[in-house]
């Protein structure tokens, strides 16, 4: 186990990184001309009012996100196995194969169901 | 000391990013047999400075429809989490940085941490697209984040394979293991190839750079950004690229060490045992490789992109993980993995030559 000081160092690192990012944005906001104007502040569409609100988007992205959550949980279960694979021996490996096959069935189901096909 | 080292690393990354843009433009120019930027300063060396001054003094617009707070936060999130994972990478042995350690932090869950930080970087992209409240930005950000999480999976599983052999998530341990037993790429060639491809997708590089596809969907998640905020997104992307090309050698190509037998050479031995130098050489090699790929290949269509990650890379990474878990769990000799890697290379080459053979062109001359 690494000492707790390493994690404190991580917080210092994060603080420095955030500080530099805030500094960059702050400098960018201070310098430069400020001459807004109605047409400049419009969303992109060649000066026309954009057609329609954007509140809905294809459900595919939702499906991809759900699949990612499921298989990321799988990866989270695989990490501890990967570290101690040698110590767990054959029994551990059989457990790994059983677990992977279970998720693989799910993956094959969604694959042949065509969740990842874009129309 | 940690604060100073963190500052040095971040400042170094920002400088590296600036010169990386110059080197990329010059190299792309060389690939296309032209000169590239060479007017500002000797050999174009002041071009990054000129670009930086220009982008700082540009008008910093916040689009009228935007969610003001999130719009400002998103680029900061992007760049913060881009710089956060570089500090783990070791560039030398303990005490090689003027008596201090040549890394900022040394976590025992190093690989897990890198995985987590690269997932957090996706937040910046998605929030940017959402906060812009423009349909082009929203669609661009959705596409970017969907493709990034898809490649993140294959990336995670390909990272698992070296952990199996080393038995530790600590980057220093992985480098030391490779010094004793030989580079991991020899044992883990398919995992290396998958990691290479997925890290290209994570940094949105060319075969997978849909967010940058100007000709499709306007420009992606940063359509509504200007001035320094736009520059921060570019910065985050390039820093991801630099981090990837530092991680690939650390995990698979021996890190900052060269193979042990080179250090035994009579005269050149000490040269090959130097810290920093070889790591920088390896980083430069991969950066050059990524630019070369950008200059050469065309980009995938969005549906092809998703099918490639879910249908090819993910099952392949999982299969290789199971195979190497089998070798490790049954305590078979590790050389087996070397032979399996060689076999996979041969199989891949045969497949490539089978499919890439150009069809004879039938022409009718008048």
Tab-separated table of C-alpha atoms in Angstrom, chain B residues 44-345:
chain	number	residue	atom	x	y	z
B	44	UNK	CA	8.838	28.953	-37.207
B	45	UNK	CA	9.933	28.502	-33.586
B	46	UNK	CA	7.952	31.521	-32.375
B	47	UNK	CA	4.753	30.420	-34.104
B	48	UNK	CA	3.267	28.822	-30.922
B	49	UNK	CA	3.926	32.062	-29.031
B	50	UNK	CA	2.200	34.090	-31.720
B	51	UNK	CA	-0.767	31.708	-31.653
B	52	UNK	CA	-0.982	31.954	-27.861
B	53	UNK	CA	-0.904	35.767	-27.896
B	54	UNK	CA	-3.551	35.830	-30.577
B	55	UNK	CA	-5.875	33.491	-28.706
B	56	UNK	CA	-5.496	35.352	-25.375
B	57	UNK	CA	-6.287	38.725	-26.940
B	58	UNK	CA	-9.312	37.487	-28.865
B	59	UNK	CA	-12.792	38.405	-27.732
B	60	UNK	CA	-13.997	35.896	-25.157
B	61	UNK	CA	-17.615	35.274	-26.160
B	62	UNK	CA	-20.263	33.484	-24.125
B	63	UNK	CA	-23.132	32.681	-26.444
B	64	UNK	CA	-26.397	34.269	-25.322
B	65	UNK	CA	-28.251	30.992	-24.968
B	66	UNK	CA	-25.482	29.243	-23.076
B	67	UNK	CA	-25.641	28.032	-19.500
B	68	UNK	CA	-23.117	30.586	-18.254
B	69	UNK	CA	-21.568	28.676	-15.343
B	70	UNK	CA	-21.182	25.298	-17.033
B	71	UNK	CA	-20.001	26.958	-20.247
B	72	UNK	CA	-17.052	28.464	-18.356
B	73	UNK	CA	-16.425	25.366	-16.230
B	74	UNK	CA	-16.321	22.819	-19.074
B	75	UNK	CA	-12.969	23.822	-20.637
B	76	UNK	CA	-11.434	24.029	-17.182
B	77	UNK	CA	-12.621	20.502	-16.353
B	78	UNK	CA	-11.254	19.273	-19.674
B	79	UNK	CA	-7.780	20.674	-19.207
B	80	UNK	CA	-7.518	19.893	-15.488
B	81	UNK	CA	-8.177	16.199	-15.922
B	82	UNK	CA	-5.975	16.071	-18.998
B	83	UNK	CA	-2.910	17.143	-17.021
B	84	UNK	CA	-3.745	15.025	-13.970
B	85	UNK	CA	-2.477	11.663	-15.177
B	86	UNK	CA	0.976	12.661	-16.443
B	87	UNK	CA	2.440	13.067	-12.960
B	88	UNK	CA	2.393	9.317	-12.322
B	89	UNK	CA	4.699	8.369	-15.136
B	90	UNK	CA	8.216	7.571	-13.918
B	91	UNK	CA	11.094	9.063	-15.899
B	92	UNK	CA	13.922	7.550	-13.892
B	93	UNK	CA	14.897	5.738	-10.680
B	94	UNK	CA	14.274	7.087	-7.182
B	95	UNK	CA	16.136	10.342	-6.605
B	96	UNK	CA	16.970	10.992	-10.256
B	97	UNK	CA	15.452	14.490	-10.158
B	98	UNK	CA	18.248	16.364	-8.336
B	99	UNK	CA	17.857	14.134	-5.311
B	100	UNK	CA	14.065	14.022	-5.531
B	101	UNK	CA	11.904	11.445	-7.255
B	102	UNK	CA	11.271	11.939	-10.989
B	103	UNK	CA	7.492	11.688	-10.623
B	104	UNK	CA	4.878	13.805	-8.863
B	105	UNK	CA	2.832	11.057	-7.255
B	106	UNK	CA	3.379	7.327	-6.971
B	107	UNK	CA	0.094	5.535	-6.312
B	108	UNK	CA	-0.246	1.794	-5.836
B	109	UNK	CA	-3.469	1.967	-7.841
B	110	UNK	CA	-1.711	3.908	-10.601
B	111	UNK	CA	-3.342	2.297	-13.628
B	112	UNK	CA	-6.777	2.457	-12.034
B	113	UNK	CA	-6.205	6.157	-11.348
B	114	UNK	CA	-5.239	6.846	-14.951
B	115	UNK	CA	-8.328	4.978	-16.121
B	116	UNK	CA	-10.509	7.070	-13.783
B	117	UNK	CA	-9.009	10.388	-14.834
B	118	UNK	CA	-9.412	9.639	-18.519
B	119	UNK	CA	-13.085	8.916	-17.896
B	120	UNK	CA	-13.479	12.204	-16.036
B	121	UNK	CA	-12.098	14.056	-19.052
B	122	UNK	CA	-15.220	12.992	-20.963
B	123	UNK	CA	-17.304	15.133	-18.595
B	124	UNK	CA	-15.618	18.264	-19.924
B	125	UNK	CA	-16.548	17.365	-23.485
B	126	UNK	CA	-20.132	16.479	-22.736
B	127	UNK	CA	-20.747	19.493	-20.500
B	128	UNK	CA	-19.296	21.794	-23.164
B	129	UNK	CA	-21.743	20.538	-25.753
B	130	UNK	CA	-24.677	20.667	-23.369
B	131	UNK	CA	-23.903	24.131	-22.008
B	132	UNK	CA	-23.575	25.660	-25.477
B	133	UNK	CA	-27.279	24.967	-26.021
B	134	UNK	CA	-26.820	24.701	-29.754
B	135	UNK	CA	-27.831	21.588	-31.604
B	136	UNK	CA	-24.537	21.214	-33.434
B	137	UNK	CA	-22.532	21.387	-30.234
B	138	UNK	CA	-24.864	18.987	-28.469
B	139	UNK	CA	-24.735	16.396	-31.234
B	140	UNK	CA	-20.978	16.804	-31.574
B	141	UNK	CA	-20.450	16.319	-27.869
B	142	UNK	CA	-22.761	13.303	-27.763
B	143	UNK	CA	-20.882	11.674	-30.589
B	144	UNK	CA	-17.502	12.433	-29.051
B	145	UNK	CA	-18.427	11.182	-25.630
B	146	UNK	CA	-20.173	8.066	-26.956
B	147	UNK	CA	-17.127	7.124	-29.024
B	148	UNK	CA	-14.775	7.894	-26.143
B	149	UNK	CA	-16.624	5.715	-23.643
B	150	UNK	CA	-16.798	2.913	-26.201
B	151	UNK	CA	-13.035	2.950	-26.711
B	152	UNK	CA	-12.496	3.397	-22.982
B	153	UNK	CA	-13.801	-0.143	-22.451
B	154	UNK	CA	-11.379	-1.830	-24.812
B	155	UNK	CA	-8.664	0.379	-23.326
B	156	UNK	CA	-9.459	-0.826	-19.826
B	157	UNK	CA	-9.432	-4.487	-20.775
B	158	UNK	CA	-6.207	-4.190	-22.772
B	159	UNK	CA	-4.632	-2.554	-19.702
B	160	UNK	CA	-5.641	-5.570	-17.612
B	161	UNK	CA	-3.404	-7.958	-19.527
B	162	UNK	CA	-0.021	-6.521	-18.407
B	163	UNK	CA	-1.350	-6.279	-14.837
B	164	UNK	CA	-1.904	-10.044	-14.956
B	165	UNK	CA	1.777	-10.688	-15.584
B	166	UNK	CA	3.210	-8.049	-13.262
B	167	UNK	CA	0.673	-8.524	-10.463
B	168	UNK	CA	0.722	-4.843	-9.529
B	169	UNK	CA	-1.030	-1.657	-10.609
B	170	UNK	CA	1.954	0.504	-9.749
B	171	UNK	CA	3.708	1.992	-12.785
B	172	UNK	CA	7.148	1.715	-11.156
B	173	UNK	CA	6.600	-2.002	-10.538
B	174	UNK	CA	5.585	-2.472	-14.172
B	175	UNK	CA	8.753	-0.737	-15.382
B	176	UNK	CA	10.926	-2.798	-13.023
B	177	UNK	CA	9.260	-6.048	-14.104
B	178	UNK	CA	10.000	-5.195	-17.715
B	179	UNK	CA	13.641	-4.510	-16.841
B	180	UNK	CA	13.972	-7.999	-15.377
B	181	UNK	CA	11.848	-10.053	-17.755
B	182	UNK	CA	11.882	-8.153	-21.025
B	183	UNK	CA	9.477	-5.652	-22.521
B	184	UNK	CA	5.791	-6.455	-22.110
B	185	UNK	CA	5.117	-5.915	-25.801
B	186	UNK	CA	6.894	-9.229	-26.418
B	187	UNK	CA	4.373	-11.048	-24.237
B	188	UNK	CA	1.335	-8.894	-24.854
B	189	UNK	CA	1.399	-7.876	-28.496
B	190	UNK	CA	-2.398	-7.929	-29.079
B	191	UNK	CA	-3.013	-5.939	-25.869
B	192	UNK	CA	-0.355	-3.465	-27.027
B	193	UNK	CA	-2.004	-3.080	-30.429
B	194	UNK	CA	-5.441	-2.552	-28.876
B	195	UNK	CA	-4.052	-0.045	-26.385
B	196	UNK	CA	-2.362	1.852	-29.216
B	197	UNK	CA	-5.585	2.055	-31.238
B	198	UNK	CA	-7.819	2.955	-28.309
B	199	UNK	CA	-5.488	5.631	-27.017
B	200	UNK	CA	-5.594	7.180	-30.472
B	201	UNK	CA	-9.370	7.245	-30.175
B	202	UNK	CA	-9.213	8.633	-26.642
B	203	UNK	CA	-7.116	11.554	-27.823
B	204	UNK	CA	-9.435	11.928	-30.840
B	205	UNK	CA	-6.668	11.343	-33.364
B	206	UNK	CA	-7.138	10.780	-36.986
B	207	UNK	CA	-8.834	7.563	-37.849
B	208	UNK	CA	-11.180	8.373	-34.983
B	209	UNK	CA	-11.234	12.177	-34.906
B	210	UNK	CA	-14.916	12.817	-35.533
B	211	UNK	CA	-15.110	15.774	-33.156
B	212	UNK	CA	-12.720	17.545	-35.486
B	213	UNK	CA	-14.568	16.627	-38.642
B	214	UNK	CA	-15.202	20.100	-40.003
B	215	UNK	CA	-17.080	18.765	-42.954
B	216	UNK	CA	-19.567	16.867	-40.794
B	217	UNK	CA	-21.715	18.444	-38.079
B	218	UNK	CA	-19.969	21.826	-38.240
B	219	UNK	CA	-17.147	21.276	-35.752
B	220	UNK	CA	-18.143	19.227	-32.747
B	221	UNK	CA	-18.549	20.115	-29.105
B	222	UNK	CA	-16.412	23.262	-29.209
B	223	UNK	CA	-18.373	24.995	-31.987
B	224	UNK	CA	-19.514	27.846	-29.750
B	225	UNK	CA	-16.202	28.490	-28.015
B	226	UNK	CA	-13.752	31.251	-28.797
B	227	UNK	CA	-10.489	32.675	-27.498
B	228	UNK	CA	-8.721	30.941	-24.596
B	229	UNK	CA	-11.577	28.541	-23.868
B	230	UNK	CA	-11.319	27.011	-27.332
B	231	UNK	CA	-7.556	26.858	-26.883
B	232	UNK	CA	-8.039	24.959	-23.611
B	233	UNK	CA	-9.964	22.218	-25.416
B	234	UNK	CA	-7.216	21.902	-28.000
B	235	UNK	CA	-4.713	21.852	-25.179
B	236	UNK	CA	-6.548	19.044	-23.399
B	237	UNK	CA	-6.637	16.999	-26.579
B	238	UNK	CA	-2.930	17.362	-27.268
B	239	UNK	CA	-2.037	16.691	-23.641
B	240	UNK	CA	-4.051	13.474	-23.879
B	241	UNK	CA	-1.973	12.603	-26.913
B	242	UNK	CA	1.315	13.322	-25.113
B	243	UNK	CA	0.152	11.324	-22.087
B	244	UNK	CA	-0.830	8.422	-24.318
B	245	UNK	CA	2.531	8.399	-26.041
B	246	UNK	CA	4.219	8.402	-22.629
B	247	UNK	CA	1.959	5.655	-21.260
B	248	UNK	CA	2.441	3.273	-24.189
B	249	UNK	CA	6.209	2.963	-23.628
B	250	UNK	CA	5.790	2.910	-19.837
B	251	UNK	CA	3.384	0.000	-19.938
B	252	UNK	CA	4.634	-2.004	-22.890
B	253	UNK	CA	8.093	-0.818	-23.966
B	254	UNK	CA	10.139	-0.789	-20.784
B	255	UNK	CA	9.423	2.752	-19.620
B	256	UNK	CA	12.522	4.866	-19.097
B	257	UNK	CA	14.785	1.801	-19.150
B	258	UNK	CA	16.403	0.232	-22.147
B	259	UNK	CA	16.787	-3.576	-22.261
B	260	UNK	CA	19.272	-4.915	-19.712
B	261	UNK	CA	21.715	-6.388	-22.216
B	262	UNK	CA	22.329	-2.944	-23.745
B	263	UNK	CA	23.414	-1.659	-20.329
B	264	UNK	CA	26.056	-4.404	-20.217
B	265	UNK	CA	27.784	-3.133	-23.370
B	266	UNK	CA	31.416	-2.103	-22.723
B	267	UNK	CA	31.535	1.558	-23.795
B	268	UNK	CA	27.949	2.571	-24.481
B	269	UNK	CA	26.522	0.846	-21.367
B	270	UNK	CA	26.218	3.962	-19.143
B	271	UNK	CA	24.520	5.816	-21.998
B	272	UNK	CA	21.765	3.229	-22.148
B	273	UNK	CA	21.253	3.376	-18.382
B	274	UNK	CA	20.473	7.117	-18.431
B	275	UNK	CA	17.123	8.233	-17.008
B	276	UNK	CA	14.866	10.690	-18.902
B	277	UNK	CA	16.661	10.431	-22.267
B	278	UNK	CA	15.176	7.147	-23.530
B	279	UNK	CA	11.745	8.006	-22.217
B	280	UNK	CA	11.810	11.229	-24.221
B	281	UNK	CA	13.027	9.304	-27.278
B	282	UNK	CA	10.147	6.850	-26.941
B	283	UNK	CA	7.593	9.644	-26.424
B	284	UNK	CA	8.920	11.418	-29.504
B	285	UNK	CA	8.708	8.196	-31.478
B	286	UNK	CA	5.038	7.699	-30.643
B	287	UNK	CA	4.170	11.349	-31.226
B	288	UNK	CA	5.800	11.060	-34.633
B	289	UNK	CA	3.867	7.860	-35.247
B	290	UNK	CA	0.551	9.550	-34.399
B	291	UNK	CA	1.284	12.484	-36.698
B	292	UNK	CA	2.304	10.082	-39.451
B	293	UNK	CA	-0.995	8.244	-39.055
B	294	UNK	CA	-2.848	11.551	-39.220
B	295	UNK	CA	-1.057	12.469	-42.413
B	296	UNK	CA	-1.769	9.105	-44.032
B	297	UNK	CA	-5.136	7.632	-43.106
B	298	UNK	CA	-8.688	8.775	-43.713
B	299	UNK	CA	-11.214	8.902	-40.913
B	300	UNK	CA	-13.896	6.361	-40.114
B	301	UNK	CA	-17.596	7.026	-40.471
B	302	UNK	CA	-19.442	7.262	-37.165
B	303	UNK	CA	-21.246	3.911	-37.379
B	304	UNK	CA	-18.018	2.196	-38.467
B	305	UNK	CA	-16.293	3.793	-35.501
B	306	UNK	CA	-18.763	2.328	-33.025
B	307	UNK	CA	-18.857	-1.095	-34.659
B	308	UNK	CA	-15.058	-1.209	-34.716
B	309	UNK	CA	-14.792	-0.608	-30.982
B	310	UNK	CA	-17.701	-2.805	-29.803
B	311	UNK	CA	-17.554	-5.542	-32.373
B	312	UNK	CA	-13.787	-5.903	-32.884
B	313	UNK	CA	-11.601	-4.318	-30.227
B	314	UNK	CA	-13.716	-5.157	-27.181
B	315	UNK	CA	-14.117	-8.920	-27.871
B	316	UNK	CA	-10.484	-9.167	-28.976
B	317	UNK	CA	-9.242	-7.505	-25.801
B	318	UNK	CA	-11.440	-9.755	-23.684
B	319	UNK	CA	-10.292	-12.884	-25.523
B	320	UNK	CA	-6.651	-11.967	-25.063
B	321	UNK	CA	-7.261	-11.244	-21.393
B	322	UNK	CA	-8.814	-14.685	-20.888
B	323	UNK	CA	-5.955	-16.337	-22.768
B	324	UNK	CA	-3.268	-14.679	-20.695
B	325	UNK	CA	-5.257	-15.286	-17.507
B	326	UNK	CA	-5.215	-18.973	-18.443
B	327	UNK	CA	-1.426	-18.937	-18.798
B	328	UNK	CA	-0.941	-17.054	-15.527
B	329	UNK	CA	-3.518	-19.024	-13.512
B	330	UNK	CA	-2.142	-22.438	-14.509
B	331	UNK	CA	1.415	-21.129	-13.865
B	332	UNK	CA	2.506	-22.139	-17.354
B	333	UNK	CA	5.848	-20.680	-18.505
B	334	UNK	CA	5.507	-17.022	-19.492
B	335	UNK	CA	7.286	-17.774	-22.769
B	336	UNK	CA	4.002	-19.256	-23.956
B	337	UNK	CA	2.572	-15.746	-24.073
B	338	UNK	CA	5.523	-14.743	-26.225
B	339	UNK	CA	4.751	-17.550	-28.672
B	340	UNK	CA	1.058	-16.663	-28.643
B	341	UNK	CA	1.954	-13.036	-29.399
B	342	UNK	CA	4.127	-14.144	-32.302
B	343	UNK	CA	1.315	-16.351	-33.547
B	344	UNK	CA	-1.148	-13.473	-33.381
B	345	UNK	CA	1.292	-11.263	-35.301
